PDB file of C-alpha atoms in Angstrom:
ATOM      1  CA  MET A   3      -0.259  -0.162   0.068  1.00 46.00           C
ATOM      2  CA  THR A   4       1.400   3.333  -1.086  1.00 53.00           C
ATOM      3  CA  SER A   5       1.960   5.812   1.850  1.00 59.00           C
ATOM      4  CA  PRO A   6       0.149   9.197   1.833  1.00 65.00           C
ATOM      5  CA  THR A   7       1.833  12.077   0.794  1.00 76.00           C
ATOM      6  CA  ILE A   8       2.105  14.564   3.726  1.00 81.00           C
ATOM      7  CA  LEU A   9       2.542  18.208   2.826  1.00 87.00           C
ATOM      8  CA  ASP A  10       4.852  20.370   4.746  1.00 89.00           C
ATOM      9  CA  VAL A  11       3.058  23.608   5.633  1.00 90.00           C
ATOM     10  CA  ALA A  12       6.217  25.849   5.467  1.00 90.00           C
ATOM     11  CA  ALA A  13       7.175  24.300   2.135  1.00 92.00           C
ATOM     12  CA  VAL A  14       3.837  24.715   0.750  1.00 93.00           C
ATOM     13  CA  ARG A  15       3.886  28.540   1.963  1.00 91.00           C
ATOM     14  CA  VAL A  16       7.161  29.002   0.115  1.00 93.00           C
ATOM     15  CA  PHE A  17       5.652  27.973  -3.075  1.00 94.00           C
ATOM     16  CA  VAL A  18       2.680  30.435  -2.527  1.00 91.00           C
ATOM     17  CA  ALA A  19       4.934  33.296  -1.801  1.00 89.00           C
ATOM     18  CA  ILE A  20       6.906  32.620  -4.773  1.00 92.00           C
ATOM     19  CA  ALA A  21       3.934  32.276  -7.010  1.00 89.00           C
ATOM     20  CA  ASP A  22       2.240  35.574  -5.763  1.00 85.00           C
ATOM     21  CA  LEU A  23       5.450  37.581  -5.730  1.00 86.00           C
ATOM     22  CA  SER A  24       7.074  36.103  -8.900  1.00 87.00           C
ATOM     23  CA  SER A  25      10.307  36.244  -7.328  1.00 88.00           C
ATOM     24  CA  PHE A  26      12.599  34.267  -5.064  1.00 91.00           C
ATOM     25  CA  THR A  27      14.218  37.177  -3.505  1.00 88.00           C
ATOM     26  CA  ARG A  28      10.695  38.974  -2.621  1.00 84.00           C
ATOM     27  CA  ALA A  29       9.316  35.520  -1.389  1.00 87.00           C
ATOM     28  CA  ALA A  30      12.416  35.127   1.104  1.00 88.00           C
ATOM     29  CA  GLU A  31      12.119  38.795   2.171  1.00 85.00           C
ATOM     30  CA  ALA A  32       8.177  38.415   2.921  1.00 81.00           C
ATOM     31  CA  LEU A  33       8.836  35.224   4.773  1.00 84.00           C
ATOM     32  CA  GLY A  34      11.973  36.673   6.567  1.00 82.00           C
ATOM     33  CA  SER A  35      14.057  33.839   5.019  1.00 87.00           C
ATOM     34  CA  THR A  36      17.152  33.714   2.628  1.00 90.00           C
ATOM     35  CA  GLN A  37      16.804  32.827  -1.177  1.00 89.00           C
ATOM     36  CA  GLY A  38      18.927  29.590  -0.307  1.00 90.00           C
ATOM     37  CA  ALA A  39      16.648  28.232   2.437  1.00 91.00           C
ATOM     38  CA  ILE A  40      13.277  28.696   0.235  1.00 92.00           C
ATOM     39  CA  SER A  41      14.764  27.240  -2.703  1.00 92.00           C
ATOM     40  CA  VAL A  42      15.792  24.215  -0.583  1.00 92.00           C
ATOM     41  CA  LYS A  43      11.987  23.954   0.597  1.00 93.00           C
ATOM     42  CA  LEU A  44      10.617  24.571  -2.639  1.00 94.00           C
ATOM     43  CA  ARG A  45      12.824  21.741  -4.141  1.00 93.00           C
ATOM     44  CA  ARG A  46      11.729  19.199  -1.222  1.00 92.00           C
ATOM     45  CA  LEU A  47       8.078  19.939  -2.126  1.00 93.00           C
ATOM     46  CA  GLU A  48       8.737  19.316  -5.975  1.00 93.00           C
ATOM     47  CA  ASP A  49      10.336  16.176  -5.074  1.00 91.00           C
ATOM     48  CA  GLN A  50       7.597  15.010  -2.726  1.00 89.00           C
ATOM     49  CA  LEU A  51       4.942  15.550  -5.205  1.00 92.00           C
ATOM     50  CA  GLY A  52       7.025  14.374  -8.233  1.00 91.00           C
ATOM     51  CA  GLN A  53       6.256  17.620 -10.306  1.00 91.00           C
ATOM     52  CA  ARG A  54       8.150  20.721 -11.335  1.00 93.00           C
ATOM     53  CA  LEU A  55       5.892  23.571  -9.775  1.00 95.00           C
ATOM     54  CA  VAL A  56       8.080  26.610 -10.517  1.00 94.00           C
ATOM     55  CA  GLU A  57       9.943  27.694 -13.842  1.00 92.00           C
ATOM     56  CA  ARG A  58      13.109  29.859 -12.929  1.00 87.00           C
ATOM     57  CA  THR A  59      15.053  31.541 -15.373  1.00 84.00           C
ATOM     58  CA  PRO A  60      17.838  34.439 -14.891  1.00 79.00           C
ATOM     59  CA  ARG A  61      15.040  36.854 -16.035  1.00 81.00           C
ATOM     60  CA  LEU A  62      11.745  35.197 -15.031  1.00 86.00           C
ATOM     61  CA  VAL A  63      10.037  33.193 -12.263  1.00 90.00           C
ATOM     62  CA  ARG A  64       6.724  31.717 -13.298  1.00 91.00           C
ATOM     63  CA  LEU A  65       4.584  28.725 -12.459  1.00 93.00           C
ATOM     64  CA  SER A  66       4.872  25.502 -14.642  1.00 93.00           C
ATOM     65  CA  PRO A  67       1.516  23.783 -15.965  1.00 92.00           C
ATOM     66  CA  GLN A  68       1.730  21.562 -12.904  1.00 93.00           C
ATOM     67  CA  GLY A  69       2.251  24.531 -10.550  1.00 92.00           C
ATOM     68  CA  ALA A  70      -0.708  26.455 -12.172  1.00 92.00           C
ATOM     69  CA  LEU A  71      -2.938  23.455 -11.342  1.00 93.00           C
ATOM     70  CA  PHE A  72      -1.610  23.208  -7.714  1.00 93.00           C
ATOM     71  CA  ILE A  73      -1.859  26.959  -6.646  1.00 92.00           C
ATOM     72  CA  ASP A  74      -5.474  27.079  -5.767  1.00 90.00           C
ATOM     73  CA  ALA A  75      -5.458  23.793  -3.687  1.00 92.00           C
ATOM     74  CA  ALA A  76      -2.074  25.144  -2.005  1.00 91.00           C
ATOM     75  CA  ARG A  77      -3.764  28.334  -1.097  1.00 89.00           C
ATOM     76  CA  GLU A  78      -6.700  26.148   0.220  1.00 87.00           C
ATOM     77  CA  PHE A  79      -4.143  24.170   2.221  1.00 90.00           C
ATOM     78  CA  LEU A  80      -2.657  26.911   4.145  1.00 87.00           C
ATOM     79  CA  ALA A  81      -6.082  28.605   4.854  1.00 81.00           C
ATOM     80  CA  ALA A  82      -7.293  25.367   6.472  1.00 84.00           C
ATOM     81  CA  HIS A  83      -4.137  24.845   8.447  1.00 82.00           C
ATOM     82  CA  GLU A  84      -4.157  28.504   9.712  1.00 76.00           C
ATOM     83  CA  LYS A  85      -7.859  28.069  10.613  1.00 73.00           C
ATOM     84  CA  ALA A  86      -7.103  25.076  12.452  1.00 75.00           C
ATOM     85  CA  VAL A  87      -4.310  26.729  14.465  1.00 71.00           C
ATOM     86  CA  ALA A  88      -6.621  29.930  14.936  1.00 66.00           C
ATOM     87  CA  THR A  89      -9.075  27.984  16.847  1.00 64.00           C
ATOM     88  CA  LEU A  90      -6.381  27.023  19.812  1.00 59.00           C
ATOM     89  CA  SER A  91      -5.339  30.859  19.986  1.00 59.00           C
ATOM     90  CA  ALA A  92      -8.076  32.797  18.577  1.00 57.00           C
ATOM     91  CA  THR A  93      -6.808  36.223  19.929  1.00 63.00           C
ATOM     92  CA  ARG A  94      -8.047  38.597  17.265  1.00 66.00           C
ATOM     93  CA  ARG A  95      -5.479  41.114  16.458  1.00 71.00           C
ATOM     94  CA  ARG A  96      -5.749  44.233  14.076  1.00 77.00           C
ATOM     95  CA  PHE A  97      -3.665  46.594  12.425  1.00 78.00           C
ATOM     96  CA  ALA A  98      -4.528  49.889  10.648  1.00 86.00           C
ATOM     97  CA  LEU A  99      -2.794  50.473   7.604  1.00 87.00           C
ATOM     98  CA  GLY A 100      -2.789  53.733   5.523  1.00 89.00           C
ATOM     99  CA  VAL A 101      -1.952  53.998   1.910  1.00 87.00           C
ATOM    100  CA  ALA A 102      -1.647  57.363   0.101  1.00 84.00           C
ATOM    101  CA  ALA A 103      -4.319  57.732  -2.751  1.00 77.00           C
ATOM    102  CA  HIS A 104      -1.689  57.985  -5.492  1.00 74.00           C
ATOM    103  CA  VAL A 105       0.176  55.028  -4.161  1.00 79.00           C
ATOM    104  CA  ALA A 106      -2.734  52.560  -3.772  1.00 75.00           C
ATOM    105  CA  GLY A 107      -2.628  50.252  -6.897  1.00 72.00           C
ATOM    106  CA  PRO A 108      -4.108  46.912  -7.593  1.00 67.00           C
ATOM    107  CA  GLU A 109      -1.634  44.832  -5.744  1.00 67.00           C
ATOM    108  CA  VAL A 110      -3.177  46.266  -2.674  1.00 73.00           C
ATOM    109  CA  THR A 111      -6.603  44.236  -2.976  1.00 72.00           C
ATOM    110  CA  THR A 112      -4.629  41.181  -3.964  1.00 67.00           C
ATOM    111  CA  LEU A 113      -2.282  41.307  -1.254  1.00 68.00           C
ATOM    112  CA  LEU A 114      -4.736  41.916   1.613  1.00 71.00           C
ATOM    113  CA  ALA A 115      -6.834  39.166   0.157  1.00 68.00           C
ATOM    114  CA  HIS A 116      -3.680  36.665   0.525  1.00 65.00           C
ATOM    115  CA  LEU A 117      -3.022  37.748   4.030  1.00 66.00           C
ATOM    116  CA  ASN A 118      -6.756  37.471   5.070  1.00 66.00           C
ATOM    117  CA  ALA A 119      -6.345  33.774   4.086  1.00 61.00           C
ATOM    118  CA  TYR A 120      -3.217  33.182   5.707  1.00 60.00           C
ATOM    119  CA  ASP A 121      -4.014  34.612   8.885  1.00 66.00           C
ATOM    120  CA  PRO A 122      -7.805  34.890   9.756  1.00 66.00           C
ATOM    121  CA  CYS A 123      -7.193  36.214  13.255  1.00 70.00           C
ATOM    122  CA  LEU A 124      -5.568  39.318  11.772  1.00 72.00           C
ATOM    123  CA  THR A 125      -7.783  42.235  10.855  1.00 78.00           C
ATOM    124  CA  ILE A 126      -6.335  44.755   8.451  1.00 80.00           C
ATOM    125  CA  GLU A 127      -8.030  48.412   8.129  1.00 85.00           C
ATOM    126  CA  VAL A 128      -7.098  50.127   5.187  1.00 86.00           C
ATOM    127  CA  ARG A 129      -7.134  54.128   5.224  1.00 89.00           C
ATOM    128  CA  ILE A 130      -6.417  55.755   1.643  1.00 85.00           C
ATOM    129  CA  GLU A 131      -6.009  59.622   2.159  1.00 84.00           C
ATOM    130  CA  THR A 132      -3.139  62.278   1.211  1.00 79.00           C
ATOM    131  CA  PRO A 133       0.247  61.679   2.463  1.00 81.00           C
ATOM    132  CA  ARG A 134       0.261  64.171   4.986  1.00 82.00           C
ATOM    133  CA  ALA A 135      -3.265  63.173   6.258  1.00 86.00           C
ATOM    134  CA  LEU A 136      -1.891  59.523   6.786  1.00 89.00           C
ATOM    135  CA  LEU A 137       1.304  60.790   8.600  1.00 88.00           C
ATOM    136  CA  ASP A 138      -0.563  62.886  10.881  1.00 89.00           C
ATOM    137  CA  ALA A 139      -2.655  59.979  11.601  1.00 91.00           C
ATOM    138  CA  PHE A 140       0.289  57.791  12.199  1.00 90.00           C
ATOM    139  CA  ASP A 141       1.836  60.461  14.524  1.00 88.00           C
ATOM    140  CA  ARG A 142      -1.229  60.241  16.279  1.00 90.00           C
ATOM    141  CA  GLY A 143      -1.280  56.803  16.759  1.00 89.00           C
ATOM    142  CA  GLU A 144      -4.227  56.041  14.782  1.00 91.00           C
ATOM    143  CA  LEU A 145      -2.282  54.104  12.256  1.00 90.00           C
ATOM    144  CA  ASP A 146       0.001  51.287  12.989  1.00 87.00           C
ATOM    145  CA  ALA A 147       1.723  51.372   9.488  1.00 88.00           C
ATOM    146  CA  ALA A 148       1.790  53.992   6.552  1.00 90.00           C
ATOM    147  CA  ILE A 149       2.832  53.606   2.964  1.00 88.00           C
ATOM    148  CA  VAL A 150       3.062  56.964   1.202  1.00 88.00           C
ATOM    149  CA  ARG A 151       5.222  58.775  -1.420  1.00 84.00           C
ATOM    150  CA  ARG A 152       7.968  60.936  -0.542  1.00 81.00           C
ATOM    151  CA  GLU A 153       7.135  64.512  -1.146  1.00 68.00           C
ATOM    152  CA  ASP A 154       7.861  67.098   1.412  1.00 55.00           C
ATOM    153  CA  VAL A 155       8.424  64.285   3.963  1.00 54.00           C
ATOM    154  CA  ARG A 156      11.275  64.991   6.074  1.00 52.00           C
ATOM    155  CA  ARG A 157      11.560  61.934   7.925  1.00 63.00           C
ATOM    156  CA  ASP A 158      13.182  58.538   7.259  1.00 71.00           C
ATOM    157  CA  GLY A 159      11.108  55.510   6.341  1.00 81.00           C
ATOM    158  CA  GLU A 160      11.842  52.097   4.800  1.00 83.00           C
ATOM    159  CA  VAL A 161      12.183  52.467   1.034  1.00 84.00           C
ATOM    160  CA  LEU A 162      10.138  50.223  -0.807  1.00 83.00           C
ATOM    161  CA  GLY A 163      10.920  51.609  -4.446  1.00 81.00           C
ATOM    162  CA  PRO A 164      10.957  54.315  -6.727  1.00 84.00           C
ATOM    163  CA  GLU A 165       8.174  56.115  -8.287  1.00 85.00           C
ATOM    164  CA  HIS A 166       8.242  57.609 -11.803  1.00 87.00           C
ATOM    165  CA  PHE A 167       5.672  59.930 -13.125  1.00 90.00           C
ATOM    166  CA  GLY A 168       4.480  61.030 -16.704  1.00 92.00           C
ATOM    167  CA  TRP A 169       1.835  63.323 -18.235  1.00 94.00           C
ATOM    168  CA  PHE A 170      -1.060  61.531 -19.564  1.00 93.00           C
ATOM    169  CA  ALA A 171      -4.121  62.295 -21.976  1.00 91.00           C
ATOM    170  CA  SER A 172      -6.575  60.633 -23.895  1.00 92.00           C
ATOM    171  CA  PRO A 173      -5.266  60.376 -27.645  1.00 90.00           C
ATOM    172  CA  ASN A 174      -8.364  62.488 -28.542  1.00 86.00           C
ATOM    173  CA  LEU A 175      -7.302  65.375 -26.579  1.00 87.00           C
ATOM    174  CA  ARG A 176      -6.331  68.728 -28.646  1.00 83.00           C
ATOM    175  CA  CYS A 177      -4.591  71.458 -27.147  1.00 80.00           C
ATOM    176  CA  ARG A 178      -4.356  74.896 -28.910  1.00 79.00           C
ATOM    177  CA  PRO A 179      -0.916  76.526 -28.736  1.00 78.00           C
ATOM    178  CA  ASP A 180      -2.544  80.022 -27.872  1.00 81.00           C
ATOM    179  CA  GLU A 181      -4.396  78.416 -25.088  1.00 87.00           C
ATOM    180  CA  PRO A 182      -3.034  77.532 -21.283  1.00 90.00           C
ATOM    181  CA  LEU A 183      -2.657  73.934 -20.702  1.00 88.00           C
ATOM    182  CA  ARG A 184      -5.791  72.043 -19.237  1.00 88.00           C
ATOM    183  CA  PHE A 185      -4.800  70.488 -16.419  1.00 88.00           C
ATOM    184  CA  ALA A 186      -6.683  68.202 -13.838  1.00 85.00           C
ATOM    185  CA  ALA A 187      -5.668  67.041 -10.088  1.00 78.00           C
ATOM    186  CA  LEU A 188      -6.787  65.085  -7.327  1.00 67.00           C
ATOM    187  CA  SER A 189      -6.831  68.125  -4.927  1.00 68.00           C
ATOM    188  CA  ALA A 190      -5.242  71.431  -4.284  1.00 64.00           C
ATOM    189  CA  GLU A 191      -3.190  69.482  -1.479  1.00 66.00           C
ATOM    190  CA  CYS A 192      -2.019  66.588  -3.598  1.00 72.00           C
ATOM    191  CA  GLY A 193       1.711  66.433  -3.760  1.00 75.00           C
ATOM    192  CA  VAL A 194       1.512  65.120  -7.439  1.00 79.00           C
ATOM    193  CA  ARG A 195      -0.340  68.256  -8.389  1.00 83.00           C
ATOM    194  CA  ASN A 196       2.399  70.444  -6.786  1.00 83.00           C
ATOM    195  CA  ILE A 197       5.186  68.736  -8.759  1.00 85.00           C
ATOM    196  CA  ALA A 198       3.379  69.243 -12.031  1.00 89.00           C
ATOM    197  CA  THR A 199       2.353  72.668 -11.465  1.00 90.00           C
ATOM    198  CA  GLN A 200       5.917  73.678 -10.419  1.00 90.00           C
ATOM    199  CA  ALA A 201       7.403  72.049 -13.320  1.00 92.00           C
ATOM    200  CA  LEU A 202       5.160  73.950 -15.418  1.00 93.00           C
ATOM    201  CA  ASP A 203       5.550  77.173 -13.907  1.00 93.00           C
ATOM    202  CA  ALA A 204       9.514  76.587 -14.082  1.00 93.00           C
ATOM    203  CA  ALA A 205       9.321  75.886 -17.837  1.00 92.00           C
ATOM    204  CA  GLY A 206       7.184  78.886 -18.391  1.00 92.00           C
ATOM    205  CA  ILE A 207       3.816  76.988 -19.575  1.00 92.00           C
ATOM    206  CA  ALA A 208       0.669  78.654 -18.840  1.00 92.00           C
ATOM    207  CA  TRP A 209      -1.999  76.131 -17.345  1.00 91.00           C
ATOM    208  CA  SER A 210      -5.629  76.434 -16.290  1.00 87.00           C
ATOM    209  CA  GLU A 211      -6.908  73.797 -13.770  1.00 84.00           C
ATOM    210  CA  VAL A 212     -10.087  72.532 -15.425  1.00 79.00           C
ATOM    211  CA  PHE A 213     -10.837  69.469 -13.055  1.00 68.00           C
ATOM    212  CA  VAL A 214     -10.187  68.896  -9.438  1.00 68.00           C
ATOM    213  CA  GLY A 215     -11.617  65.565  -8.386  1.00 60.00           C
ATOM    214  CA  GLY A 216     -12.561  64.176  -5.028  1.00 60.00           C
ATOM    215  CA  SER A 217     -10.840  60.859  -5.891  1.00 66.00           C
ATOM    216  CA  SER A 218      -7.909  59.561  -8.139  1.00 71.00           C
ATOM    217  CA  SER A 219     -10.627  57.557 -10.099  1.00 76.00           C
ATOM    218  CA  ALA A 220     -12.567  60.750 -10.960  1.00 78.00           C
ATOM    219  CA  VAL A 221      -9.532  62.293 -12.301  1.00 81.00           C
ATOM    220  CA  ALA A 222      -8.599  59.291 -14.082  1.00 82.00           C
ATOM    221  CA  ALA A 223     -12.427  59.367 -15.662  1.00 83.00           C
ATOM    222  CA  ALA A 224     -11.948  63.117 -16.831  1.00 82.00           C
ATOM    223  CA  VAL A 225      -8.527  62.725 -18.493  1.00 87.00           C
ATOM    224  CA  SER A 226      -9.730  59.496 -20.243  1.00 87.00           C
ATOM    225  CA  ALA A 227     -12.784  61.264 -21.431  1.00 86.00           C
ATOM    226  CA  GLY A 228     -10.437  63.960 -23.131  1.00 86.00           C
ATOM    227  CA  VAL A 229     -11.333  66.720 -20.613  1.00 85.00           C
ATOM    228  CA  ALA A 230      -7.643  67.621 -19.751  1.00 87.00           C
ATOM    229  CA  ILE A 231      -3.910  66.353 -19.035  1.00 90.00           C
ATOM    230  CA  ALA A 232      -2.883  65.012 -15.534  1.00 89.00           C
ATOM    231  CA  VAL A 233       0.196  63.474 -14.020  1.00 89.00           C
ATOM    232  CA  PHE A 234       0.063  59.935 -12.988  1.00 87.00           C
ATOM    233  CA  PRO A 235       2.767  57.407 -11.712  1.00 85.00           C
ATOM    234  CA  LEU A 236       3.710  55.373 -14.834  1.00 84.00           C
ATOM    235  CA  ARG A 237       2.273  52.341 -13.285  1.00 80.00           C
ATOM    236  CA  LEU A 238      -1.186  53.802 -12.634  1.00 81.00           C
ATOM    237  CA  ALA A 239      -1.976  55.444 -15.867  1.00 84.00           C
ATOM    238  CA  PRO A 240      -5.573  55.352 -16.763  1.00 85.00           C
ATOM    239  CA  PRO A 241      -6.514  52.775 -19.366  1.00 85.00           C
ATOM    240  CA  GLY A 242      -6.840  54.192 -22.845  1.00 88.00           C
ATOM    241  CA  THR A 243      -4.277  57.088 -22.228  1.00 92.00           C
ATOM    242  CA  VAL A 244      -0.864  57.939 -23.618  1.00 92.00           C
ATOM    243  CA  GLU A 245       2.090  59.846 -22.269  1.00 93.00           C
ATOM    244  CA  VAL A 246       2.206  63.106 -24.029  1.00 92.00           C
ATOM    245  CA  SER A 247       5.415  64.847 -22.811  1.00 91.00           C
ATOM    246  CA  GLU A 248       6.845  64.714 -26.021  1.00 90.00           C
ATOM    247  CA  ARG A 249       3.835  65.978 -28.250  1.00 89.00           C
ATOM    248  CA  TYR A 250       3.146  69.048 -25.938  1.00 89.00           C
ATOM    249  CA  ALA A 251       6.689  69.822 -24.940  1.00 90.00           C
ATOM    250  CA  LEU A 252       6.087  69.224 -21.315  1.00 93.00           C
ATOM    251  CA  PRO A 253       8.986  69.332 -18.678  1.00 94.00           C
ATOM    252  CA  PRO A 254      10.144  66.197 -17.062  1.00 93.00           C
ATOM    253  CA  LEU A 255       9.013  65.318 -13.539  1.00 92.00           C
ATOM    254  CA  PRO A 256      11.493  64.379 -11.040  1.00 89.00           C
ATOM    255  CA  ASP A 257      11.266  60.677  -9.665  1.00 87.00           C
ATOM    256  CA  SER A 258      10.107  60.169  -6.054  1.00 86.00           C
ATOM    257  CA  GLU A 259      10.146  56.798  -3.499  1.00 86.00           C
ATOM    258  CA  ILE A 260       7.506  54.954  -1.815  1.00 86.00           C
ATOM    259  CA  LEU A 261       8.321  54.687   2.084  1.00 88.00           C
ATOM    260  CA  LEU A 262       6.759  52.554   4.597  1.00 87.00           C
ATOM    261  CA  PHE A 263       6.217  53.618   8.076  1.00 89.00           C
ATOM    262  CA  SER A 264       5.548  51.223  11.194  1.00 86.00           C
ATOM    263  CA  THR A 265       5.153  50.815  14.654  1.00 79.00           C
ATOM    264  CA  LEU A 266       4.085  46.992  14.561  1.00 72.00           C
ATOM    265  CA  VAL A 267       6.163  44.818  16.857  1.00 68.00           C
ATOM    266  CA  ASP A 268       4.328  41.500  17.332  1.00 68.00           C
ATOM    267  CA  ALA A 269       5.574  38.548  14.963  1.00 69.00           C
ATOM    268  CA  LYS A 270       2.704  37.845  13.077  1.00 68.00           C
ATOM    269  CA  SER A 271       1.675  41.346  12.368  1.00 72.00           C
ATOM    270  CA  ARG A 272       5.622  41.974  11.119  1.00 74.00           C
ATOM    271  CA  GLU A 273       5.114  38.846   9.030  1.00 74.00           C
ATOM    272  CA  ALA A 274       1.986  40.464   7.380  1.00 74.00           C
ATOM    273  CA  LEU A 275       3.870  43.727   6.735  1.00 77.00           C
ATOM    274  CA  ARG A 276       6.577  42.043   5.144  1.00 78.00           C
ATOM    275  CA  THR A 277       4.474  40.386   2.694  1.00 75.00           C
ATOM    276  CA  ILE A 278       2.851  43.679   2.000  1.00 76.00           C
ATOM    277  CA  ALA A 279       6.139  45.230   1.570  1.00 77.00           C
ATOM    278  CA  ALA A 280       7.527  42.329  -0.418  1.00 75.00           C
ATOM    279  CA  GLY A 281       4.493  42.837  -2.704  1.00 72.00           C
ATOM    280  CA  PHE A 282       4.865  46.470  -3.433  1.00 72.00           C
ATOM    281  CA  ARG A 283       8.546  45.870  -4.460  1.00 71.00           C
ATOM    282  CA  SER A 284       7.757  43.155  -6.695  1.00 68.00           C
ATOM    283  CA  HIS A 285       4.954  45.065  -8.388  1.00 62.00           C
ATOM    284  CA  ARG A 286       7.133  47.961  -8.761  1.00 58.00           C
ATOM    285  CA  SER A 287       9.913  45.916 -10.173  1.00 56.00           C
ATOM    286  CA  ARG A 288       7.688  44.551 -12.935  1.00 53.00           C
ATOM    287  CA  ASP A 289       6.341  48.050 -13.517  1.00 50.00           C
ATOM    288  CA  ALA A 290       9.571  49.411 -14.170  1.00 49.00           C
ATOM    289  CA  ASN A 291       9.977  47.310 -17.171  1.00 50.00           C
ATOM    290  CA  ALA A 292       6.579  47.515 -18.638  1.00 47.00           C
ATOM    291  CA  PRO A 293       6.391  49.718 -21.871  1.00 46.00           C
ATOM    292  CA  VAL A 294       4.485  52.886 -21.636  1.00 50.00           C
ATOM    293  CA  ALA A 295       2.437  54.235 -24.709  1.00 52.00           C
ATOM    294  CA  ALA A 296       3.559  57.514 -25.869  1.00 53.00           C
ATOM    295  CA  LEU A 297       1.857  59.901 -28.397  1.00 48.00           C
ATOM    296  CA  ALA A 298       4.398  61.869 -30.352  1.00 43.00           C
TER     297      ALA A 298
END
């Protein structure tokens, strides 16, 4: 009679982390381990299952066909394990996470969903506002962690990665040379707005603020509709828009950085935060290599 296969929880967690982050480096960072250690655990899991789960080249990490079939079951296995452990130590924990409005991207929802599956006892409350509002709340103790863009921030935080900006508009936008540039922004206090308007003023380009939205999605909708030009991080450019700096002779924009501030001390919460930080770094690494459509 064949002995049943008994999966190692740590090895399965390594496999899922690699799948989520598409990187051995980021997976090791999220798990508080080393690349060598997680490579050994993955190899043991593959040997145990008799299947190659991850394909790795110098430039690419992706799931094999067998790994793609196994990933959903692996997530369910981890969730069941964590739920079983939680019944014996069901102390609910929470941490309040602030994410700046112009920083939050699609990776946030994905990462939080995975964290909820891994640690049912950890409740993450997310607050999305301007960097200044979040840092003030962090200083008052209302937030356990904050992820913001470095703007006028004069303090040190953990750097999650660079942020690059561009001027974006609908391909159908038509700006007459004798009229001020039609400009859209999130709010009068938005740091990205200040970066853009200072660059325009320094270049001697007349501009008119024709749309100030209450949310980044509202600004994106206005730009996609051809109402105005706006500045976005390259990774968050609205669908259907193009980079127009060359077409309208717009000034270059300075790069910035994404910073993480945290007061979390318990091990489980720190583990969750490491996963979020690694996820941000991984997504920025992929976005840095993605092409940006430009309209000459």
